[in-house]
Amino acid sequence: SGYLRYLWNANSAYKIHSPFVFDLYTRVIRDKTNYADYDIIELRRKHLQERKSLIETTDFGTGASSRQYVTRLRSLGEITRHSSVEPMLGRLLYRLVKDLEPEKILEIGTSVGISAMYMGLASTQSWIVSMEGCASVAEIAQKNFSELGIMKC
């Protein structure tokens, strides 16, 4: 994390010493291409954020505090706004997957599937396993994946 922060704030790409990291930085991290897939995902995010329908969610993670889990009603828009990767990081994730073409990807904590959509559209050849503990939210993510033609559920 500290090294990535250093790279991000470096005044010049020439301060990066490793040839691999220099190449990754100049080709992927600093890539300003506006891929069409970005618009597809961000339009879907916008539609999800606008939805006010309430969903019963079960939180097994940090939101559960000291209890095993917490169940509550939340709007789909709220879930999308608070649990999805930011557009800038999603785009970086997209470019990394597109460039590195990983054979397998494991995502834990899918939520509505925004980050998995970035990865799935970046590489149709990667085998992606994306897990979500809350069944009602996982169902929404699965619907998103099906509609975009990514990930066989």
JSON list of N, CA and C in Angstrom, two decimals, residues 45 58-63 74 79-80 82-86 93 105-119 128-142 144-145 151:
[
{"chain": "A", "resi": 45, "resn": "ARG", "atom": "N", "xyz": [-24.09, 1.15, -12.56]},
{"chain": "A", "resi": 45, "resn": "ARG", "atom": "CA", "xyz": [-23.95, 1.65, -11.19]},
{"chain": "A", "resi": 45, "resn": "ARG", "atom": "C", "xyz": [-24.99, 2.74, -10.93]},
{"chain": "A", "resi": 58, "resn": "THR", "atom": "N", "xyz": [-27.96, -9.46, 5.21]},
{"chain": "A", "resi": 58, "resn": "THR", "atom": "CA", "xyz": [-27.31, -10.10, 6.34]},
{"chain": "A", "resi": 58, "resn": "THR", "atom": "C", "xyz": [-25.84, -9.78, 6.25]},
{"chain": "A", "resi": 59, "resn": "ASP", "atom": "N", "xyz": [-25.31, -9.12, 7.28]},
{"chain": "A", "resi": 59, "resn": "ASP", "atom": "CA", "xyz": [-23.91, -8.71, 7.30]},
{"chain": "A", "resi": 59, "resn": "ASP", "atom": "C", "xyz": [-23.13, -9.64, 8.22]},
{"chain": "A", "resi": 60, "resn": "PHE", "atom": "N", "xyz": [-22.18, -10.36, 7.64]},
{"chain": "A", "resi": 60, "resn": "PHE", "atom": "CA", "xyz": [-21.34, -11.27, 8.41]},
{"chain": "A", "resi": 60, "resn": "PHE", "atom": "C", "xyz": [-19.99, -10.66, 8.73]},
{"chain": "A", "resi": 61, "resn": "GLY", "atom": "N", "xyz": [-19.72, -9.49, 8.15]},
{"chain": "A", "resi": 61, "resn": "GLY", "atom": "CA", "xyz": [-18.39, -8.87, 8.25]},
{"chain": "A", "resi": 61, "resn": "GLY", "atom": "C", "xyz": [-18.29, -7.86, 9.36]},
{"chain": "A", "resi": 62, "resn": "THR", "atom": "N", "xyz": [-17.55, -6.78, 9.08]},
{"chain": "A", "resi": 62, "resn": "THR", "atom": "CA", "xyz": [-17.27, -5.77, 10.10]},
{"chain": "A", "resi": 62, "resn": "THR", "atom": "C", "xyz": [-18.53, -5.06, 10.58]},
{"chain": "A", "resi": 63, "resn": "GLY", "atom": "N", "xyz": [-19.55, -4.97, 9.75]},
{"chain": "A", "resi": 63, "resn": "GLY", "atom": "CA", "xyz": [-20.80, -4.33, 10.15]},
{"chain": "A", "resi": 63, "resn": "GLY", "atom": "C", "xyz": [-21.54, -5.10, 11.23]},
{"chain": "A", "resi": 74, "resn": "ARG", "atom": "N", "xyz": [-32.06, -2.44, 3.83]},
{"chain": "A", "resi": 74, "resn": "ARG", "atom": "CA", "xyz": [-31.30, -1.35, 3.22]},
{"chain": "A", "resi": 74, "resn": "ARG", "atom": "C", "xyz": [-31.79, -1.16, 1.79]},
{"chain": "A", "resi": 79, "resn": "ILE", "atom": "N", "xyz": [-26.81, 0.35, -0.68]},
{"chain": "A", "resi": 79, "resn": "ILE", "atom": "CA", "xyz": [-25.84, -0.75, -0.76]},
{"chain": "A", "resi": 79, "resn": "ILE", "atom": "C", "xyz": [-24.82, -0.46, -1.85]},
{"chain": "A", "resi": 80, "resn": "THR", "atom": "N", "xyz": [-25.30, -0.03, -3.01]},
{"chain": "A", "resi": 80, "resn": "THR", "atom": "CA", "xyz": [-24.41, 0.25, -4.13]},
{"chain": "A", "resi": 80, "resn": "THR", "atom": "C", "xyz": [-23.45, 1.38, -3.80]},
{"chain": "A", "resi": 82, "resn": "HIS", "atom": "N", "xyz": [-22.38, 2.49, -0.86]},
{"chain": "A", "resi": 82, "resn": "HIS", "atom": "CA", "xyz": [-21.46, 2.27, 0.25]},
{"chain": "A", "resi": 82, "resn": "HIS", "atom": "C", "xyz": [-20.60, 1.01, 0.13]},
{"chain": "A", "resi": 83, "resn": "SER", "atom": "N", "xyz": [-20.96, 0.10, -0.75]},
{"chain": "A", "resi": 83, "resn": "SER", "atom": "CA", "xyz": [-20.24, -1.17, -0.79]},
{"chain": "A", "resi": 83, "resn": "SER", "atom": "C", "xyz": [-19.55, -1.45, -2.12]},
{"chain": "A", "resi": 84, "resn": "SER", "atom": "N", "xyz": [-19.54, -0.49, -3.02]},
{"chain": "A", "resi": 84, "resn": "SER", "atom": "CA", "xyz": [-18.95, -0.72, -4.35]},
{"chain": "A", "resi": 84, "resn": "SER", "atom": "C", "xyz": [-17.62, 0.01, -4.48]},
{"chain": "A", "resi": 85, "resn": "VAL", "atom": "N", "xyz": [-16.78, -0.55, -5.32]},
{"chain": "A", "resi": 85, "resn": "VAL", "atom": "CA", "xyz": [-15.49, 0.07, -5.60]},
{"chain": "A", "resi": 85, "resn": "VAL", "atom": "C", "xyz": [-15.71, 1.43, -6.27]},
{"chain": "A", "resi": 86, "resn": "GLU", "atom": "N", "xyz": [-14.88, 2.40, -5.93]},
{"chain": "A", "resi": 86, "resn": "GLU", "atom": "CA", "xyz": [-14.94, 3.73, -6.55]},
{"chain": "A", "resi": 86, "resn": "GLU", "atom": "C", "xyz": [-14.62, 3.61, -8.04]},
{"chain": "A", "resi": 93, "resn": "LEU", "atom": "N", "xyz": [-8.47, -1.41, -11.75]},
{"chain": "A", "resi": 93, "resn": "LEU", "atom": "CA", "xyz": [-8.64, -2.86, -11.70]},
{"chain": "A", "resi": 93, "resn": "LEU", "atom": "C", "xyz": [-8.88, -3.42, -13.11]},
{"chain": "A", "resi": 105, "resn": "ILE", "atom": "N", "xyz": [-9.23, -15.53, -11.05]},
{"chain": "A", "resi": 105, "resn": "ILE", "atom": "CA", "xyz": [-9.42, -14.39, -10.16]},
{"chain": "A", "resi": 105, "resn": "ILE", "atom": "C", "xyz": [-10.39, -14.81, -9.06]},
{"chain": "A", "resi": 106, "resn": "LEU", "atom": "N", "xyz": [-10.06, -14.48, -7.81]},
{"chain": "A", "resi": 106, "resn": "LEU", "atom": "CA", "xyz": [-10.95, -14.74, -6.68]},
{"chain": "A", "resi": 106, "resn": "LEU", "atom": "C", "xyz": [-11.31, -13.40, -6.04]},
{"chain": "A", "resi": 107, "resn": "GLU", "atom": "N", "xyz": [-12.61, -13.15, -5.95]},
{"chain": "A", "resi": 107, "resn": "GLU", "atom": "CA", "xyz": [-13.09, -11.94, -5.28]},
{"chain": "A", "resi": 107, "resn": "GLU", "atom": "C", "xyz": [-13.95, -12.37, -4.10]},
{"chain": "A", "resi": 108, "resn": "ILE", "atom": "N", "xyz": [-13.64, -11.83, -2.94]},
{"chain": "A", "resi": 108, "resn": "ILE", "atom": "CA", "xyz": [-14.41, -12.13, -1.73]},
{"chain": "A", "resi": 108, "resn": "ILE", "atom": "C", "xyz": [-15.11, -10.85, -1.29]},
{"chain": "A", "resi": 109, "resn": "GLY", "atom": "N", "xyz": [-16.42, -10.88, -1.26]},
{"chain": "A", "resi": 109, "resn": "GLY", "atom": "CA", "xyz": [-17.21, -9.70, -0.92]},
{"chain": "A", "resi": 109, "resn": "GLY", "atom": "C", "xyz": [-17.67, -8.98, -2.17]},
{"chain": "A", "resi": 110, "resn": "THR", "atom": "N", "xyz": [-18.50, -9.62, -2.94]},
{"chain": "A", "resi": 110, "resn": "THR", "atom": "CA", "xyz": [-18.95, -9.14, -4.24]},
{"chain": "A", "resi": 110, "resn": "THR", "atom": "C", "xyz": [-19.85, -7.92, -4.16]},
{"chain": "A", "resi": 111, "resn": "SER", "atom": "N", "xyz": [-20.70, -7.86, -3.15]},
{"chain": "A", "resi": 111, "resn": "SER", "atom": "CA", "xyz": [-21.77, -6.87, -3.05]},
{"chain": "A", "resi": 111, "resn": "SER", "atom": "C", "xyz": [-22.63, -6.97, -4.31]},
{"chain": "A", "resi": 112, "resn": "VAL", "atom": "N", "xyz": [-22.91, -5.85, -4.99]},
{"chain": "A", "resi": 112, "resn": "VAL", "atom": "CA", "xyz": [-23.77, -5.89, -6.18]},
{"chain": "A", "resi": 112, "resn": "VAL", "atom": "C", "xyz": [-22.98, -6.23, -7.44]},
{"chain": "A", "resi": 113, "resn": "GLY", "atom": "N", "xyz": [-21.65, -6.36, -7.32]},
{"chain": "A", "resi": 113, "resn": "GLY", "atom": "CA", "xyz": [-20.84, -6.86, -8.43]},
{"chain": "A", "resi": 113, "resn": "GLY", "atom": "C", "xyz": [-20.12, -5.83, -9.28]},
{"chain": "A", "resi": 114, "resn": "ILE", "atom": "N", "xyz": [-19.98, -4.60, -8.82]},
{"chain": "A", "resi": 114, "resn": "ILE", "atom": "CA", "xyz": [-19.34, -3.57, -9.64]},
{"chain": "A", "resi": 114, "resn": "ILE", "atom": "C", "xyz": [-17.89, -3.94, -9.98]},
{"chain": "A", "resi": 115, "resn": "SER", "atom": "N", "xyz": [-17.09, -4.30, -8.98]},
{"chain": "A", "resi": 115, "resn": "SER", "atom": "CA", "xyz": [-15.68, -4.63, -9.26]},
{"chain": "A", "resi": 115, "resn": "SER", "atom": "C", "xyz": [-15.56, -5.89, -10.11]},
{"chain": "A", "resi": 116, "resn": "ALA", "atom": "N", "xyz": [-16.44, -6.86, -9.89]},
{"chain": "A", "resi": 116, "resn": "ALA", "atom": "CA", "xyz": [-16.41, -8.07, -10.71]},
{"chain": "A", "resi": 116, "resn": "ALA", "atom": "C", "xyz": [-16.80, -7.76, -12.15]},
{"chain": "A", "resi": 117, "resn": "MET", "atom": "N", "xyz": [-17.68, -6.77, -12.34]},
{"chain": "A", "resi": 117, "resn": "MET", "atom": "CA", "xyz": [-18.03, -6.36, -13.70]},
{"chain": "A", "resi": 117, "resn": "MET", "atom": "C", "xyz": [-16.81, -5.75, -14.40]},
{"chain": "A", "resi": 118, "resn": "TYR", "atom": "N", "xyz": [-16.06, -4.92, -13.67]},
{"chain": "A", "resi": 118, "resn": "TYR", "atom": "CA", "xyz": [-14.84, -4.36, -14.26]},
{"chain": "A", "resi": 118, "resn": "TYR", "atom": "C", "xyz": [-13.89, -5.49, -14.68]},
{"chain": "A", "resi": 119, "resn": "MET", "atom": "N", "xyz": [-13.70, -6.47, -13.81]},
{"chain": "A", "resi": 119, "resn": "MET", "atom": "CA", "xyz": [-12.78, -7.57, -14.13]},
{"chain": "A", "resi": 119, "resn": "MET", "atom": "C", "xyz": [-13.32, -8.46, -15.24]},
{"chain": "A", "resi": 128, "resn": "ILE", "atom": "N", "xyz": [-13.36, -16.34, -13.19]},
{"chain": "A", "resi": 128, "resn": "ILE", "atom": "CA", "xyz": [-13.62, -15.49, -12.03]},
{"chain": "A", "resi": 128, "resn": "ILE", "atom": "C", "xyz": [-14.56, -16.18, -11.07]},
{"chain": "A", "resi": 129, "resn": "VAL", "atom": "N", "xyz": [-14.13, -16.27, -9.82]},
{"chain": "A", "resi": 129, "resn": "VAL", "atom": "CA", "xyz": [-14.98, -16.76, -8.74]},
{"chain": "A", "resi": 129, "resn": "VAL", "atom": "C", "xyz": [-15.21, -15.55, -7.84]},
{"chain": "A", "resi": 130, "resn": "SER", "atom": "N", "xyz": [-16.46, -15.17, -7.68]},
{"chain": "A", "resi": 130, "resn": "SER", "atom": "CA", "xyz": [-16.81, -14.01, -6.89]},
{"chain": "A", "resi": 130, "resn": "SER", "atom": "C", "xyz": [-17.82, -14.45, -5.83]},
{"chain": "A", "resi": 131, "resn": "MET", "atom": "N", "xyz": [-17.50, -14.21, -4.56]},
{"chain": "A", "resi": 131, "resn": "MET", "atom": "CA", "xyz": [-18.34, -14.71, -3.46]},
{"chain": "A", "resi": 131, "resn": "MET", "atom": "C", "xyz": [-18.96, -13.56, -2.67]},
{"chain": "A", "resi": 132, "resn": "GLU", "atom": "N", "xyz": [-20.23, -13.73, -2.32]},
{"chain": "A", "resi": 132, "resn": "GLU", "atom": "CA", "xyz": [-20.96, -12.76, -1.50]},
{"chain": "A", "resi": 132, "resn": "GLU", "atom": "C", "xyz": [-21.74, -13.53, -0.45]},
{"chain": "A", "resi": 133, "resn": "GLY", "atom": "N", "xyz": [-21.57, -13.15, 0.82]},
{"chain": "A", "resi": 133, "resn": "GLY", "atom": "CA", "xyz": [-22.22, -13.86, 1.93]},
{"chain": "A", "resi": 133, "resn": "GLY", "atom": "C", "xyz": [-23.71, -13.63, 2.05]},
{"chain": "A", "resi": 134, "resn": "CYS", "atom": "N", "xyz": [-24.20, -12.49, 1.60]},
{"chain": "A", "resi": 134, "resn": "CYS", "atom": "CA", "xyz": [-25.62, -12.15, 1.70]},
{"chain": "A", "resi": 134, "resn": "CYS", "atom": "C", "xyz": [-26.33, -12.62, 0.43]},
{"chain": "A", "resi": 135, "resn": "ALA", "atom": "N", "xyz": [-27.21, -13.60, 0.58]},
{"chain": "A", "resi": 135, "resn": "ALA", "atom": "CA", "xyz": [-27.87, -14.22, -0.57]},
{"chain": "A", "resi": 135, "resn": "ALA", "atom": "C", "xyz": [-28.69, -13.22, -1.40]},
{"chain": "A", "resi": 136, "resn": "SER", "atom": "N", "xyz": [-29.38, -12.28, -0.75]},
{"chain": "A", "resi": 136, "resn": "SER", "atom": "CA", "xyz": [-30.21, -11.33, -1.50]},
{"chain": "A", "resi": 136, "resn": "SER", "atom": "C", "xyz": [-29.35, -10.37, -2.33]},
{"chain": "A", "resi": 137, "resn": "VAL", "atom": "N", "xyz": [-28.19, -9.99, -1.83]},
{"chain": "A", "resi": 137, "resn": "VAL", "atom": "CA", "xyz": [-27.29, -9.11, -2.58]},
{"chain": "A", "resi": 137, "resn": "VAL", "atom": "C", "xyz": [-26.59, -9.92, -3.67]},
{"chain": "A", "resi": 138, "resn": "ALA", "atom": "N", "xyz": [-26.22, -11.15, -3.36]},
{"chain": "A", "resi": 138, "resn": "ALA", "atom": "CA", "xyz": [-25.58, -12.02, -4.36]},
{"chain": "A", "resi": 138, "resn": "ALA", "atom": "C", "xyz": [-26.50, -12.25, -5.55]},
{"chain": "A", "resi": 139, "resn": "GLU", "atom": "N", "xyz": [-27.79, -12.33, -5.29]},
{"chain": "A", "resi": 139, "resn": "GLU", "atom": "CA", "xyz": [-28.77, -12.50, -6.37]},
{"chain": "A", "resi": 139, "resn": "GLU", "atom": "C", "xyz": [-28.77, -11.30, -7.32]},
{"chain": "A", "resi": 140, "resn": "ILE", "atom": "N", "xyz": [-28.64, -10.11, -6.78]},
{"chain": "A", "resi": 140, "resn": "ILE", "atom": "CA", "xyz": [-28.57, -8.90, -7.61]},
{"chain": "A", "resi": 140, "resn": "ILE", "atom": "C", "xyz": [-27.29, -8.91, -8.44]},
{"chain": "A", "resi": 141, "resn": "ALA", "atom": "N", "xyz": [-26.17, -9.27, -7.81]},
{"chain": "A", "resi": 141, "resn": "ALA", "atom": "CA", "xyz": [-24.90, -9.34, -8.54]},
{"chain": "A", "resi": 141, "resn": "ALA", "atom": "C", "xyz": [-25.00, -10.36, -9.67]},
{"chain": "A", "resi": 142, "resn": "GLN", "atom": "N", "xyz": [-25.58, -11.52, -9.39]},
{"chain": "A", "resi": 142, "resn": "GLN", "atom": "CA", "xyz": [-25.72, -12.56, -10.41]},
{"chain": "A", "resi": 142, "resn": "GLN", "atom": "C", "xyz": [-26.56, -12.06, -11.58]},
{"chain": "A", "resi": 144, "resn": "ASN", "atom": "N", "xyz": [-26.83, -8.93, -12.54]},
{"chain": "A", "resi": 144, "resn": "ASN", "atom": "CA", "xyz": [-25.97, -8.00, -13.27]},
{"chain": "A", "resi": 144, "resn": "ASN", "atom": "C", "xyz": [-25.00, -8.73, -14.18]},
{"chain": "A", "resi": 145, "resn": "PHE", "atom": "N", "xyz": [-24.38, -9.79, -13.67]},
{"chain": "A", "resi": 145, "resn": "PHE", "atom": "CA", "xyz": [-23.42, -10.55, -14.46]},
{"chain": "A", "resi": 145, "resn": "PHE", "atom": "C", "xyz": [-24.09, -11.19, -15.66]},
{"chain": "A", "resi": 151, "resn": "MET", "atom": "N", "xyz": [-19.33, -14.03, -16.44]},
{"chain": "A", "resi": 151, "resn": "MET", "atom": "CA", "xyz": [-19.34, -15.02, -15.35]},
{"chain": "A", "resi": 151, "resn": "MET", "atom": "C", "xyz": [-20.52, -15.98, -15.44]}
]
